[in-house]
Amino acid sequence: MARILIVDDEVHVVGALRRLLRREGFSIEVALNGQEAIEKLATFEADVVISDFRMRGMNGLELLSQVLRIAPRAARILISGHADLSGGSQSGVISHFISKPWDDDRLVADVRALLGGQGPVTSGP
């Protein structure tokens, strides 16, 4: 089962994403800020990290930059309703960008595409 870490300081956003992605069969962990996300990654090997851009403390771009260092195989999705994201994708920090408000079907399709086109259940030897 593909594993996704959702990071947002708005509880209702975390809840909506968690419900959507669990319904699709993904294993979900959540964090309410960047530091909590870094701590979770020590024990949760995420295939995808979805982070909001604007959060108190560490912003999403800063977080995904750290994710790239500590979990380089994880796809990194930045989600935001703002267009102030200069520099992130060109440096390779962001695997994919999703605008708020998101479309549920598109978000699920984008996550699956980042997982190599597979559904939520990964096949292994």
MMTF fields as JSON, N, C-alpha, C and O atoms, coordinates in Angstrom:
{
  "mmtfVersion": "1.0.0",
  "mmtfProducer": "UNKNOWN",
  "numBonds": 499,
  "numAtoms": 500,
  "numGroups": 125,
  "numChains": 1,
  "numModels": 1,
  "chainsPerModel": [1],
  "groupsPerChain": [125],
  "chainIdList": ["A"],
  "bondAtomList": [4, 2, 8, 6, 12, 10, 16, 14, 20, 18, 24, 22, 28, 26, 32, 30, 36, 34, 40, 38, 44, 42, 48, 46, 52, 50, 56, 54, 60, 58, 64, 62, 68, 66, 72, 70, 76, 74, 80, 78, 84, 82, 88, 86, 92, 90, 96, 94, 100, 98, 104, 102, 108, 106, 112, 110, 116, 114, 120, 118, 124, 122, 128, 126, 132, 130, 136, 134, 140, 138, 144, 142, 148, 146, 152, 150, 156, 154, 160, 158, 164, 162, 168, 166, 172, 170, 176, 174, 180, 178, 184, 182, 188, 186, 192, 190, 196, 194, 200, 198, 204, 202, 208, 206, 212, 210, 216, 214, 220, 218, 224, 222, 228, 226, 232, 230, 236, 234, 240, 238, 244, 242, 248, 246, 252, 250, 256, 254, 260, 258, 264, 262, 268, 266, 272, 270, 276, 274, 280, 278, 284, 282, 288, 286, 292, 290, 296, 294, 300, 298, 304, 302, 308, 306, 312, 310, 316, 314, 320, 318, 324, 322, 328, 326, 332, 330, 336, 334, 340, 338, 344, 342, 348, 346, 352, 350, 356, 354, 360, 358, 364, 362, 368, 366, 372, 370, 376, 374, 380, 378, 384, 382, 388, 386, 392, 390, 396, 394, 400, 398, 404, 402, 408, 406, 412, 410, 416, 414, 420, 418, 424, 422, 428, 426, 432, 430, 436, 434, 440, 438, 444, 442, 448, 446, 452, 450, 456, 454, 460, 458, 464, 462, 468, 466, 472, 470, 476, 474, 480, 478, 484, 482, 488, 486, 492, 490, 496, 494],
  "bondOrderList": [1, 1, 1, 1, 1, 1, 1, 1, 1, 1, 1, 1, 1, 1, 1, 1, 1, 1, 1, 1, 1, 1, 1, 1, 1, 1, 1, 1, 1, 1, 1, 1, 1, 1, 1, 1, 1, 1, 1, 1, 1, 1, 1, 1, 1, 1, 1, 1, 1, 1, 1, 1, 1, 1, 1, 1, 1, 1, 1, 1, 1, 1, 1, 1, 1, 1, 1, 1, 1, 1, 1, 1, 1, 1, 1, 1, 1, 1, 1, 1, 1, 1, 1, 1, 1, 1, 1, 1, 1, 1, 1, 1, 1, 1, 1, 1, 1, 1, 1, 1, 1, 1, 1, 1, 1, 1, 1, 1, 1, 1, 1, 1, 1, 1, 1, 1, 1, 1, 1, 1, 1, 1, 1, 1],
  "groupList": [{"groupName": "MET", "atomNameList": ["N", "CA", "C", "O"], "elementList": ["N", "C", "C", "O"], "formalChargeList": [0, 0, 0, 0], "bondAtomList": [1, 0, 2, 1, 3, 2], "bondOrderList": [1, 1, 2], "singleLetterCode": "M", "chemCompType": "L-PEPTIDE LINKING"}, {"groupName": "ALA", "atomNameList": ["N", "CA", "C", "O"], "elementList": ["N", "C", "C", "O"], "formalChargeList": [0, 0, 0, 0], "bondAtomList": [1, 0, 2, 1, 3, 2], "bondOrderList": [1, 1, 2], "singleLetterCode": "A", "chemCompType": "L-PEPTIDE LINKING"}, {"groupName": "ARG", "atomNameList": ["N", "CA", "C", "O"], "elementList": ["N", "C", "C", "O"], "formalChargeList": [0, 0, 0, 0], "bondAtomList": [1, 0, 2, 1, 3, 2], "bondOrderList": [1, 1, 2], "singleLetterCode": "R", "chemCompType": "L-PEPTIDE LINKING"}, {"groupName": "ILE", "atomNameList": ["N", "CA", "C", "O"], "elementList": ["N", "C", "C", "O"], "formalChargeList": [0, 0, 0, 0], "bondAtomList": [1, 0, 2, 1, 3, 2], "bondOrderList": [1, 1, 2], "singleLetterCode": "I", "chemCompType": "L-PEPTIDE LINKING"}, {"groupName": "LEU", "atomNameList": ["N", "CA", "C", "O"], "elementList": ["N", "C", "C", "O"], "formalChargeList": [0, 0, 0, 0], "bondAtomList": [1, 0, 2, 1, 3, 2], "bondOrderList": [1, 1, 2], "singleLetterCode": "L", "chemCompType": "L-PEPTIDE LINKING"}, {"groupName": "VAL", "atomNameList": ["N", "CA", "C", "O"], "elementList": ["N", "C", "C", "O"], "formalChargeList": [0, 0, 0, 0], "bondAtomList": [1, 0, 2, 1, 3, 2], "bondOrderList": [1, 1, 2], "singleLetterCode": "V", "chemCompType": "L-PEPTIDE LINKING"}, {"groupName": "ASP", "atomNameList": ["N", "CA", "C", "O"], "elementList": ["N", "C", "C", "O"], "formalChargeList": [0, 0, 0, 0], "bondAtomList": [1, 0, 2, 1, 3, 2], "bondOrderList": [1, 1, 2], "singleLetterCode": "D", "chemCompType": "L-PEPTIDE LINKING"}, {"groupName": "GLU", "atomNameList": ["N", "CA", "C", "O"], "elementList": ["N", "C", "C", "O"], "formalChargeList": [0, 0, 0, 0], "bondAtomList": [1, 0, 2, 1, 3, 2], "bondOrderList": [1, 1, 2], "singleLetterCode": "E", "chemCompType": "L-PEPTIDE LINKING"}, {"groupName": "HIS", "atomNameList": ["N", "CA", "C", "O"], "elementList": ["N", "C", "C", "O"], "formalChargeList": [0, 0, 0, 0], "bondAtomList": [1, 0, 2, 1, 3, 2], "bondOrderList": [1, 1, 2], "singleLetterCode": "H", "chemCompType": "L-PEPTIDE LINKING"}, {"groupName": "GLY", "atomNameList": ["N", "CA", "C", "O"], "elementList": ["N", "C", "C", "O"], "formalChargeList": [0, 0, 0, 0], "bondAtomList": [1, 0, 2, 1, 3, 2], "bondOrderList": [1, 1, 2], "singleLetterCode": "G", "chemCompType": "PEPTIDE LINKING"}, {"groupName": "PHE", "atomNameList": ["N", "CA", "C", "O"], "elementList": ["N", "C", "C", "O"], "formalChargeList": [0, 0, 0, 0], "bondAtomList": [1, 0, 2, 1, 3, 2], "bondOrderList": [1, 1, 2], "singleLetterCode": "F", "chemCompType": "L-PEPTIDE LINKING"}, {"groupName": "SER", "atomNameList": ["N", "CA", "C", "O"], "elementList": ["N", "C", "C", "O"], "formalChargeList": [0, 0, 0, 0], "bondAtomList": [1, 0, 2, 1, 3, 2], "bondOrderList": [1, 1, 2], "singleLetterCode": "S", "chemCompType": "L-PEPTIDE LINKING"}, {"groupName": "ASN", "atomNameList": ["N", "CA", "C", "O"], "elementList": ["N", "C", "C", "O"], "formalChargeList": [0, 0, 0, 0], "bondAtomList": [1, 0, 2, 1, 3, 2], "bondOrderList": [1, 1, 2], "singleLetterCode": "N", "chemCompType": "L-PEPTIDE LINKING"}, {"groupName": "GLN", "atomNameList": ["N", "CA", "C", "O"], "elementList": ["N", "C", "C", "O"], "formalChargeList": [0, 0, 0, 0], "bondAtomList": [1, 0, 2, 1, 3, 2], "bondOrderList": [1, 1, 2], "singleLetterCode": "Q", "chemCompType": "L-PEPTIDE LINKING"}, {"groupName": "LYS", "atomNameList": ["N", "CA", "C", "O"], "elementList": ["N", "C", "C", "O"], "formalChargeList": [0, 0, 0, 0], "bondAtomList": [1, 0, 2, 1, 3, 2], "bondOrderList": [1, 1, 2], "singleLetterCode": "K", "chemCompType": "L-PEPTIDE LINKING"}, {"groupName": "THR", "atomNameList": ["N", "CA", "C", "O"], "elementList": ["N", "C", "C", "O"], "formalChargeList": [0, 0, 0, 0], "bondAtomList": [1, 0, 2, 1, 3, 2], "bondOrderList": [1, 1, 2], "singleLetterCode": "T", "chemCompType": "L-PEPTIDE LINKING"}, {"groupName": "PRO", "atomNameList": ["N", "CA", "C", "O"], "elementList": ["N", "C", "C", "O"], "formalChargeList": [0, 0, 0, 0], "bondAtomList": [1, 0, 2, 1, 3, 2], "bondOrderList": [1, 1, 2], "singleLetterCode": "P", "chemCompType": "L-PEPTIDE LINKING"}, {"groupName": "TRP", "atomNameList": ["N", "CA", "C", "O"], "elementList": ["N", "C", "C", "O"], "formalChargeList": [0, 0, 0, 0], "bondAtomList": [1, 0, 2, 1, 3, 2], "bondOrderList": [1, 1, 2], "singleLetterCode": "W", "chemCompType": "L-PEPTIDE LINKING"}],
  "groupTypeList": [0, 1, 2, 3, 4, 3, 5, 6, 6, 7, 5, 8, 5, 5, 9, 1, 4, 2, 2, 4, 4, 2, 2, 7, 9, 10, 11, 3, 7, 5, 1, 4, 12, 9, 13, 7, 1, 3, 7, 14, 4, 1, 15, 10, 7, 1, 6, 5, 5, 3, 11, 6, 10, 2, 0, 2, 9, 0, 12, 9, 4, 7, 4, 4, 11, 13, 5, 4, 2, 3, 1, 16, 2, 1, 1, 2, 3, 4, 3, 11, 9, 8, 1, 6, 4, 11, 9, 9, 11, 13, 11, 9, 5, 3, 11, 8, 10, 3, 11, 14, 16, 17, 6, 6, 6, 2, 4, 5, 1, 6, 5, 2, 1, 4, 4, 9, 9, 13, 9, 16, 5, 15, 11, 9, 16],
  "groupIdList": [1, 2, 3, 4, 5, 6, 7, 8, 9, 10, 11, 12, 13, 14, 15, 16, 17, 18, 19, 20, 21, 22, 23, 24, 25, 26, 27, 28, 29, 30, 31, 32, 33, 34, 35, 36, 37, 38, 39, 40, 41, 42, 43, 44, 45, 46, 47, 48, 49, 50, 51, 52, 53, 54, 55, 56, 57, 58, 59, 60, 61, 62, 63, 64, 65, 66, 67, 68, 69, 70, 71, 72, 73, 74, 75, 76, 77, 78, 79, 80, 81, 82, 83, 84, 85, 86, 87, 88, 89, 90, 91, 92, 93, 94, 95, 96, 97, 98, 99, 100, 101, 102, 103, 104, 105, 106, 107, 108, 109, 110, 111, 112, 113, 114, 115, 116, 117, 118, 119, 120, 121, 122, 123, 124, 125],
  "secStructList": [7, 7, 3, 3, 3, 3, 3, 7, 1, 7, 2, 2, 2, 2, 2, 2, 2, 2, 2, 2, 2, 2, 2, 6, 6, 7, 3, 3, 3, 3, 3, 1, 1, 2, 2, 2, 2, 2, 2, 2, 2, 6, 6, 7, 7, 7, 1, 3, 3, 3, 3, 3, 1, 7, 7, 1, 1, 1, 7, 2, 2, 2, 2, 2, 2, 2, 2, 2, 2, 2, 7, 6, 6, 1, 3, 3, 3, 3, 3, 3, 1, 7, 7, 7, 7, 6, 6, 6, 6, 6, 6, 6, 7, 7, 1, 3, 3, 3, 3, 1, 1, 7, 7, 2, 2, 2, 2, 2, 2, 2, 2, 2, 2, 2, 6, 6, 1, 7, 7, 1, 1, 7, 7, 7, 7],
  "xCoordList": [0.848, 0.0, 0.891, 1.796, 0.641, 1.4, 1.119, 0.001, 2.158, 2.073, 2.222, 3.15, 1.288, 1.249, 1.268, 0.522, 2.141, 2.178, 1.563, 2.014, 0.524, -0.169, 0.245, 0.186, 0.669, 1.136, 0.396, 0.489, -0.339, -1.053, -1.397, -1.726, -1.323, -1.649, -3.132, -3.556, -3.925, -5.374, -5.987, -5.938, -6.561, -7.087, -8.144, -8.177, -9.007, -10.06, -9.476, -10.033, -8.374, -7.728, -7.109, -7.259, -6.41, -5.816, -6.906, -6.737, -8.018, -9.117, -9.705, -9.98, -9.897, -10.471, -9.535, -9.98, -8.252, -7.288, -7.166, -7.089, -7.149, -7.047, -8.244, -8.069, -9.448, -10.65, -10.604, -10.887, -10.25, -10.19, -9.193, -9.52, -8.0, -6.943, -7.1, -6.718, -7.649, -7.947, -9.021, -8.942, -10.021, -11.099, -10.54, -11.104, -9.436, -8.792, -7.845, -7.257, -7.692, -6.905, -5.468, -4.696, -5.092, -3.728, -3.57, -4.535, -2.371, -2.026, -1.632, -0.77, -2.263, -2.106, -1.554, -1.973, -0.608, -0.172, -0.355, -0.337, -0.53, -0.697, 0.239, 0.645, 0.562, 1.345, 0.758, 0.319, 0.752, 0.15, 1.162, 0.795, 2.444, 3.469, 4.706, 4.799, 5.641, 6.835, 7.688, 8.165, 7.885, 8.721, 8.103, 8.81, 6.798, 6.115, 6.264, 6.415, 6.22, 6.39, 7.778, 7.916, 8.8, 10.177, 10.283, 10.903, 9.688, 9.706, 8.979, 9.452, 7.836, 7.082, 7.883, 7.816, 8.64, 9.409, 10.511, 11.054, 10.843, 11.833, 11.279, 12.045, 9.953, 9.346, 8.341, 7.925, 7.949, 6.956, 7.637, 7.965, 7.848, 8.527, 7.512, 6.883, 7.371, 6.358, 6.788, 7.95, 5.82, 6.026, 5.723, 6.291, 4.821, 4.405, 4.249, 3.702, 4.744, 4.507, 3.736, 4.196, 2.555, 1.723, 1.767, 1.37, 2.251, 2.372, 1.729, 1.848, 1.047, 0.56, 1.777, 2.818, 1.637, 2.737, 2.778, 3.81, 1.661, 1.645, 1.285, 0.138, 2.298, 2.093, 2.911, 3.898, 2.495, 3.267, 4.599, 4.681, 5.622, 6.942, 7.562, 7.819, 7.798, 8.408, 7.347, 6.299, 7.616, 6.636, 6.822, 7.789, 5.891, 5.902, 7.118, 7.618, 7.606, 8.788, 10.017, 10.839, 10.135, 11.25, 11.143, 12.143, 9.931, 9.724, 10.106, 10.86, 9.59, 9.851, 11.325, 11.816, 12.027, 13.474, 14.157, 15.08, 13.695, 14.24, 13.829, 14.622, 12.599, 12.134, 13.026, 13.381, 13.382, 14.261, 15.579, 16.111, 16.1, 17.357, 17.184, 18.006, 16.127, 16.008, 15.219, 15.37, 14.38, 13.596, 13.549, 12.483, 14.697, 14.777, 13.888, 13.592, 13.461, 12.598, 11.135, 10.343, 10.765, 9.372, 9.03, 9.793, 7.883, 7.37, 6.924, 6.415, 7.114, 6.845, 5.825, 6.11, 4.624, 3.538, 3.347, 3.188, 3.365, 3.067, 1.659, 1.306, 0.861, -0.52, -0.714, -0.335, -1.307, -1.452, -2.506, -2.771, -3.098, -4.017, -3.328, -3.987, -2.011, -1.241, -0.238, 0.175, 0.145, 1.065, 2.476, 3.254, 2.816, 4.136, 5.133, 5.698, 5.344, 6.144, 7.398, 7.842, 7.966, 9.108, 10.285, 10.624, 10.896, 12.126, 11.992, 12.962, 10.86, 10.744, 10.865, 11.681, 10.066, 10.054, 11.309, 11.767, 11.885, 13.072, 14.268, 15.191, 14.286, 15.404, 15.189, 16.036, 14.052, 13.792, 13.178, 13.024, 12.826, 12.257, 10.831, 10.433, 10.063, 8.661, 8.511, 8.952, 7.885, 7.57, 6.329, 6.212, 5.394, 4.117, 3.486, 3.672, 2.731, 2.023, 0.528, 0.093, -0.262, -1.719, -2.283, -1.919, -3.175, -3.807, -4.999, -5.718, -5.196, -6.404, -7.406, -6.999, -8.675, -9.222, -8.917, -8.915, -8.661, -8.307, -9.542, -10.592, -9.396, -10.421, -10.037, -8.927, -10.924, -10.614, -10.111, -9.088, -10.816, -10.427, -9.054, -8.246, -8.79, -7.498, -6.374, -5.306, -6.605, -5.594, -5.245, -4.068, -6.248, -6.008, -5.252, -4.322, -5.645, -4.958, -3.5, -2.613, -3.251, -1.88, -1.031, 0.126, -1.607, -0.876, -0.543, 0.584, -1.519, -1.273, -0.197, 0.65, -0.225, 0.791, 2.188, 3.149, 2.299, 3.594, 4.073, 5.273, 3.137, 3.489, 3.78, 3.853, 3.946, 4.271, 3.057, 3.144, 1.91, 0.705, -0.001, -1.038, 0.543, -0.081, -1.224, -1.315, -2.08, -3.113, -2.487, -1.261, -3.284, -2.752, -2.024, -1.201, -2.311, -1.645, -0.467, -0.632, 0.721, 1.905, 2.178, 1.998, 2.611, 2.931, 4.406, 5.241, 4.726, 6.118, 6.452, 5.563, 7.751, 8.163, 7.739, 8.024],
  "yCoordList": [-1.181, 0.0, 1.241, 1.356, 2.16, 3.398, 4.233, 4.254, 4.923, 5.676, 7.168, 7.603, 7.944, 9.384, 10.133, 9.814, 11.14, 12.05, 13.368, 13.98, 13.799, 15.055, 16.064, 15.777, 17.263, 18.292, 19.595, 20.155, 20.066, 21.342, 21.783, 20.953, 23.078, 23.563, 23.853, 24.301, 23.601, 23.74, 22.35, 21.541, 22.087, 20.766, 20.309, 19.133, 21.213, 20.81, 20.387, 19.508, 20.993, 20.602, 19.218, 18.365, 19.001, 17.684, 16.619, 15.545, 16.916, 15.953, 15.624, 14.462, 16.647, 16.422, 15.576, 14.639, 15.9, 15.119, 13.693, 12.744, 13.545, 12.206, 11.346, 10.198, 11.886, 11.132, 10.736, 9.59, 11.678, 11.419, 10.31, 9.371, 10.416, 9.469, 8.117, 7.094, 8.091, 6.8, 6.049, 4.832, 6.784, 6.189, 5.535, 4.564, 6.071, 5.525, 4.376, 3.779, 4.061, 2.909, 3.187, 2.251, 4.452, 4.789, 4.743, 4.961, 4.463, 4.541, 5.994, 6.552, 6.6, 8.034, 8.316, 7.707, 9.249, 9.875, 11.363, 11.849, 12.096, 13.541, 14.246, 13.694, 15.479, 16.355, 17.752, 18.142, 18.502, 19.83, 20.958, 22.133, 20.598, 21.603, 20.892, 19.665, 21.677, 21.119, 20.292, 19.221, 20.774, 20.042, 18.681, 17.676, 18.657, 17.391, 16.437, 15.229, 16.985, 16.154, 15.526, 14.34, 16.31, 15.79, 14.66, 13.632, 14.845, 13.809, 12.557, 11.447, 12.709, 11.541, 10.761, 9.532, 11.461, 10.786, 9.893, 9.051, 10.072, 9.195, 7.786, 6.825, 7.652, 6.333, 5.939, 4.782, 6.875, 6.626, 6.849, 7.981, 5.783, 5.876, 6.242, 5.375, 7.546, 8.047, 7.866, 8.068, 7.479, 7.456, 8.832, 9.224, 9.547, 10.883, 11.757, 11.325, 13.001, 13.999, 15.138, 15.741, 15.424, 16.527, 17.611, 17.386, 18.788, 19.874, 21.152, 21.509, 21.828, 23.171, 24.096, 23.816, 25.198, 26.152, 27.056, 27.168, 27.694, 28.661, 27.981, 27.603, 27.842, 27.291, 28.129, 28.755, 28.135, 28.83, 28.114, 26.891, 28.879, 28.277, 27.98, 28.893, 26.723, 26.273, 26.243, 25.618, 26.917, 26.852, 25.553, 24.82, 25.287, 24.028, 23.844, 22.727, 24.917, 24.817, 24.456, 23.642, 25.064, 24.728, 23.268, 22.551, 22.835, 21.454, 20.49, 19.543, 20.725, 19.797, 19.77, 18.759, 20.862, 20.883, 19.914, 19.193, 19.907, 18.967, 17.533, 16.607, 17.343, 16.006, 15.46, 14.282, 16.307, 15.889, 15.336, 14.363, 15.946, 15.477, 14.189, 13.279, 14.107, 12.972, 11.788, 10.658, 12.051, 10.981, 11.251, 11.538, 11.159, 11.582, 10.806, 11.298, 9.623, 8.829, 9.23, 8.842, 9.996, 10.424, 11.514, 12.462, 11.376, 12.448, 13.583, 13.345, 14.82, 15.985, 16.884, 17.494, 16.951, 17.758, 18.988, 18.884, 20.159, 21.41, 21.82, 21.822, 22.166, 22.553, 23.962, 24.248, 24.84, 26.217, 26.949, 26.619, 27.936, 28.832, 30.118, 31.055, 30.179, 31.388, 31.13, 29.991, 32.17, 32.024, 32.496, 32.797, 32.565, 33.08, 31.942, 31.804, 31.141, 29.924, 29.953, 28.902, 31.095, 31.206, 30.378, 30.373, 29.683, 28.969, 27.537, 26.79, 27.102, 25.756, 24.644, 23.737, 24.703, 23.597, 23.552, 22.467, 24.711, 24.696, 24.1, 23.62, 24.112, 23.536, 22.054, 21.413, 21.503, 20.086, 19.744, 18.566, 20.743, 20.495, 19.962, 19.079, 20.499, 20.132, 19.143, 19.408, 18.003, 17.043, 17.468, 17.234, 18.102, 18.473, 19.583, 19.641, 20.472, 21.55, 21.381, 21.096, 21.557, 21.492, 22.778, 23.178, 23.421, 24.657, 24.354, 23.377, 25.217, 25.184, 26.122, 27.163, 25.817, 24.537, 23.464, 23.73, 22.259, 21.174, 20.414, 20.461, 19.719, 18.812, 17.418, 16.96, 16.737, 15.438, 14.427, 13.778, 14.293, 13.309, 13.621, 12.717, 14.898, 15.306, 15.047, 14.564, 15.363, 15.152, 13.667, 13.31, 12.812, 11.367, 10.888, 10.089, 11.372, 10.983, 11.441, 10.708, 12.647, 13.159, 12.328, 12.024, 11.964, 11.124, 9.776, 9.293, 9.181, 7.887, 8.0, 7.116, 9.083, 9.291, 9.398, 8.843, 10.102, 10.229, 8.892, 8.677, 8.006, 6.671, 5.707, 4.495, 6.247, 5.414, 4.844, 3.819, 5.513, 5.058, 3.93, 3.453, 3.5, 2.413, 2.945, 4.142, 2.052, 2.389, 2.468, 2.448, 2.555, 2.685, 1.46, 1.567, 0.3, -0.928, -1.204, -1.372, -1.251, -1.518, -2.999, -3.693, -3.484, -4.893, -5.104, -4.307, -6.132, -6.4, -7.845, -8.672, -8.158, -9.539, -10.495, -11.69],
  "zCoordList": [0.0, 0.0, 0.0, 0.827, -0.916, -0.977, 0.262, 0.777, 0.731, 1.983, 1.711, 1.028, 2.261, 2.016, 3.34, 4.265, 3.41, 4.556, 4.109, 3.141, 4.826, 4.549, 5.609, 6.804, 5.163, 6.093, 5.814, 4.722, 6.814, 6.693, 8.105, 8.952, 8.363, 9.71, 9.884, 10.949, 8.845, 8.953, 9.092, 8.166, 10.258, 10.581, 9.58, 9.219, 9.126, 8.183, 6.83, 6.171, 6.411, 5.15, 5.298, 4.423, 6.412, 6.684, 6.697, 6.121, 7.352, 7.433, 6.069, 5.769, 5.247, 3.916, 3.053, 2.39, 3.06, 2.274, 2.801, 2.021, 4.113, 4.708, 4.297, 3.887, 4.403, 4.018, 2.543, 2.196, 1.686, 0.247, -0.077, -0.803, 0.451, 0.084, 0.773, 0.204, 1.976, 2.621, 1.854, 1.683, 1.395, 0.611, -0.661, -1.165, -1.171, -2.365, -2.035, -2.936, -0.738, -0.335, 0.066, 0.271, 0.182, 0.576, 2.097, 2.829, 2.565, 3.976, 4.263, 3.583, 5.267, 5.51, 6.903, 7.888, 6.967, 8.213, 8.027, 6.896, 9.108, 9.016, 9.993, 11.016, 9.639, 10.511, 10.369, 9.286, 11.461, 11.45, 11.27, 11.275, 11.11, 10.814, 10.27, 10.301, 9.779, 9.16, 10.103, 9.729, 11.32, 12.266, 12.614, 12.695, 12.814, 13.084, 11.891, 12.071, 10.688, 9.482, 9.444, 9.144, 9.745, 9.766, 10.793, 10.522, 11.955, 12.994, 12.527, 12.773, 11.856, 11.372, 10.341, 10.304, 9.506, 8.458, 9.022, 8.306, 10.291, 10.924, 11.1, 11.153, 11.19, 11.406, 10.326, 10.268, 9.476, 8.428, 7.088, 6.734, 6.35, 5.058, 3.974, 3.369, 3.749, 2.823, 1.371, 1.018, 0.536, -0.909, -1.505, -2.524, -0.849, -1.288, -0.044, 0.97, -0.142, 0.896, 0.243, -0.726, 0.789, 0.311, 1.375, 2.518, 0.996, 1.969, 1.463, 0.291, 2.368, 2.091, 2.009, 2.604, 1.269, 1.185, 2.409, 3.071, 2.704, 3.802, 5.118, 5.356, 5.958, 7.301, 8.268, 7.883, 9.513, 10.545, 10.728, 10.613, 11.01, 11.192, 9.839, 9.055, 9.567, 8.315, 7.208, 7.373, 6.077, 4.99, 4.199, 4.405, 3.304, 2.562, 1.682, 1.548, 1.078, 0.23, 1.053, 0.633, 2.224, 3.132, 3.574, 3.611, 3.908, 4.325, 3.205, 3.432, 1.995, 0.9, 0.516, 0.014, 0.746, 0.543, 1.514, 1.137, 2.759, 3.75, 3.423, 3.597, 2.953, 2.566, 1.45, 1.458, 0.504, -0.591, -0.05, -0.585, 0.999, 1.605, 2.411, 2.306, 3.212, 4.129, 3.563, 4.027, 2.56, 1.922, 0.414, -0.131, -0.256, -1.659, -2.619, -3.708, -2.251, -3.14, -3.059, -3.917, -2.047, -1.882, -2.892, -3.073, -3.547, -4.398, -3.491, -2.396, -3.947, -3.118, -3.815, -4.845, -3.224, -3.791, -2.917, -1.701, -3.555, -2.865, -3.258, -4.437, -2.258, -2.504, -1.95, -0.814, -2.759, -2.311, -3.113, -4.269, -2.493, -3.172, -3.577, -4.028, -3.425, -3.697, -4.812, -5.032, -5.503, -6.633, -6.298, -7.203, -5.018, -4.617, -4.402, -3.317, -5.421, -5.276, -6.139, -6.599, -6.364, -7.262, -6.782, -5.599, -7.719, -7.432, -7.011, -7.138, -6.519, -5.967, -6.983, -6.82, -8.026, -8.966, -9.808, -10.165, -10.137, -10.977, -10.253, -10.91, -8.946, -8.207, -7.92, -7.298, -8.375, -8.173, -6.835, -6.512, -6.052, -4.73, -4.843, -4.084, -5.792, -5.944, -7.097, -8.215, -6.815, -7.878, -8.636, -9.838, -7.917, -8.527, -7.696, -6.48, -8.367, -7.69, -7.915, -9.03, -6.855, -6.934, -6.345, -5.239, -7.095, -6.635, -5.742, -5.948, -4.738, -3.927, -4.567, -5.081, -4.565, -4.114, -5.156, -6.358, -4.679, -5.588, -6.039, -5.399, -7.146, -7.644, -7.15, -7.423, -6.432, -5.839, -6.871, -6.654, -7.98, -8.988, -9.572, -9.784, -9.83, -10.395, -9.392, -9.77, -8.125, -7.098, -6.991, -6.938, -6.959, -6.88, -8.113, -8.002, -9.284, -10.521, -10.501, -10.939, -9.997, -9.921, -8.958, -9.248, -7.821, -6.861, -7.494, -7.385, -8.147, -8.804, -9.871, -9.998, -10.639, -11.677, -11.057, -11.592, -9.946, -9.271, -8.712, -8.537, -8.435, -7.945, -9.097, -8.894, -10.296, -11.441, -12.137, -12.814, -11.971, -12.634, -11.917, -12.378, -10.801, -10.049, -9.222, -8.948, -8.834, -7.874, -6.503, -6.389, -5.464, -4.121, -3.61, -2.701, -4.173, -3.705, -4.621, -5.829, -4.039, -4.849, -4.878, -3.878, -6.022, -6.122, -5.836, -6.264, -5.14, -4.786, -5.036, -5.238, -5.025, -5.264, -4.172, -4.253]
}
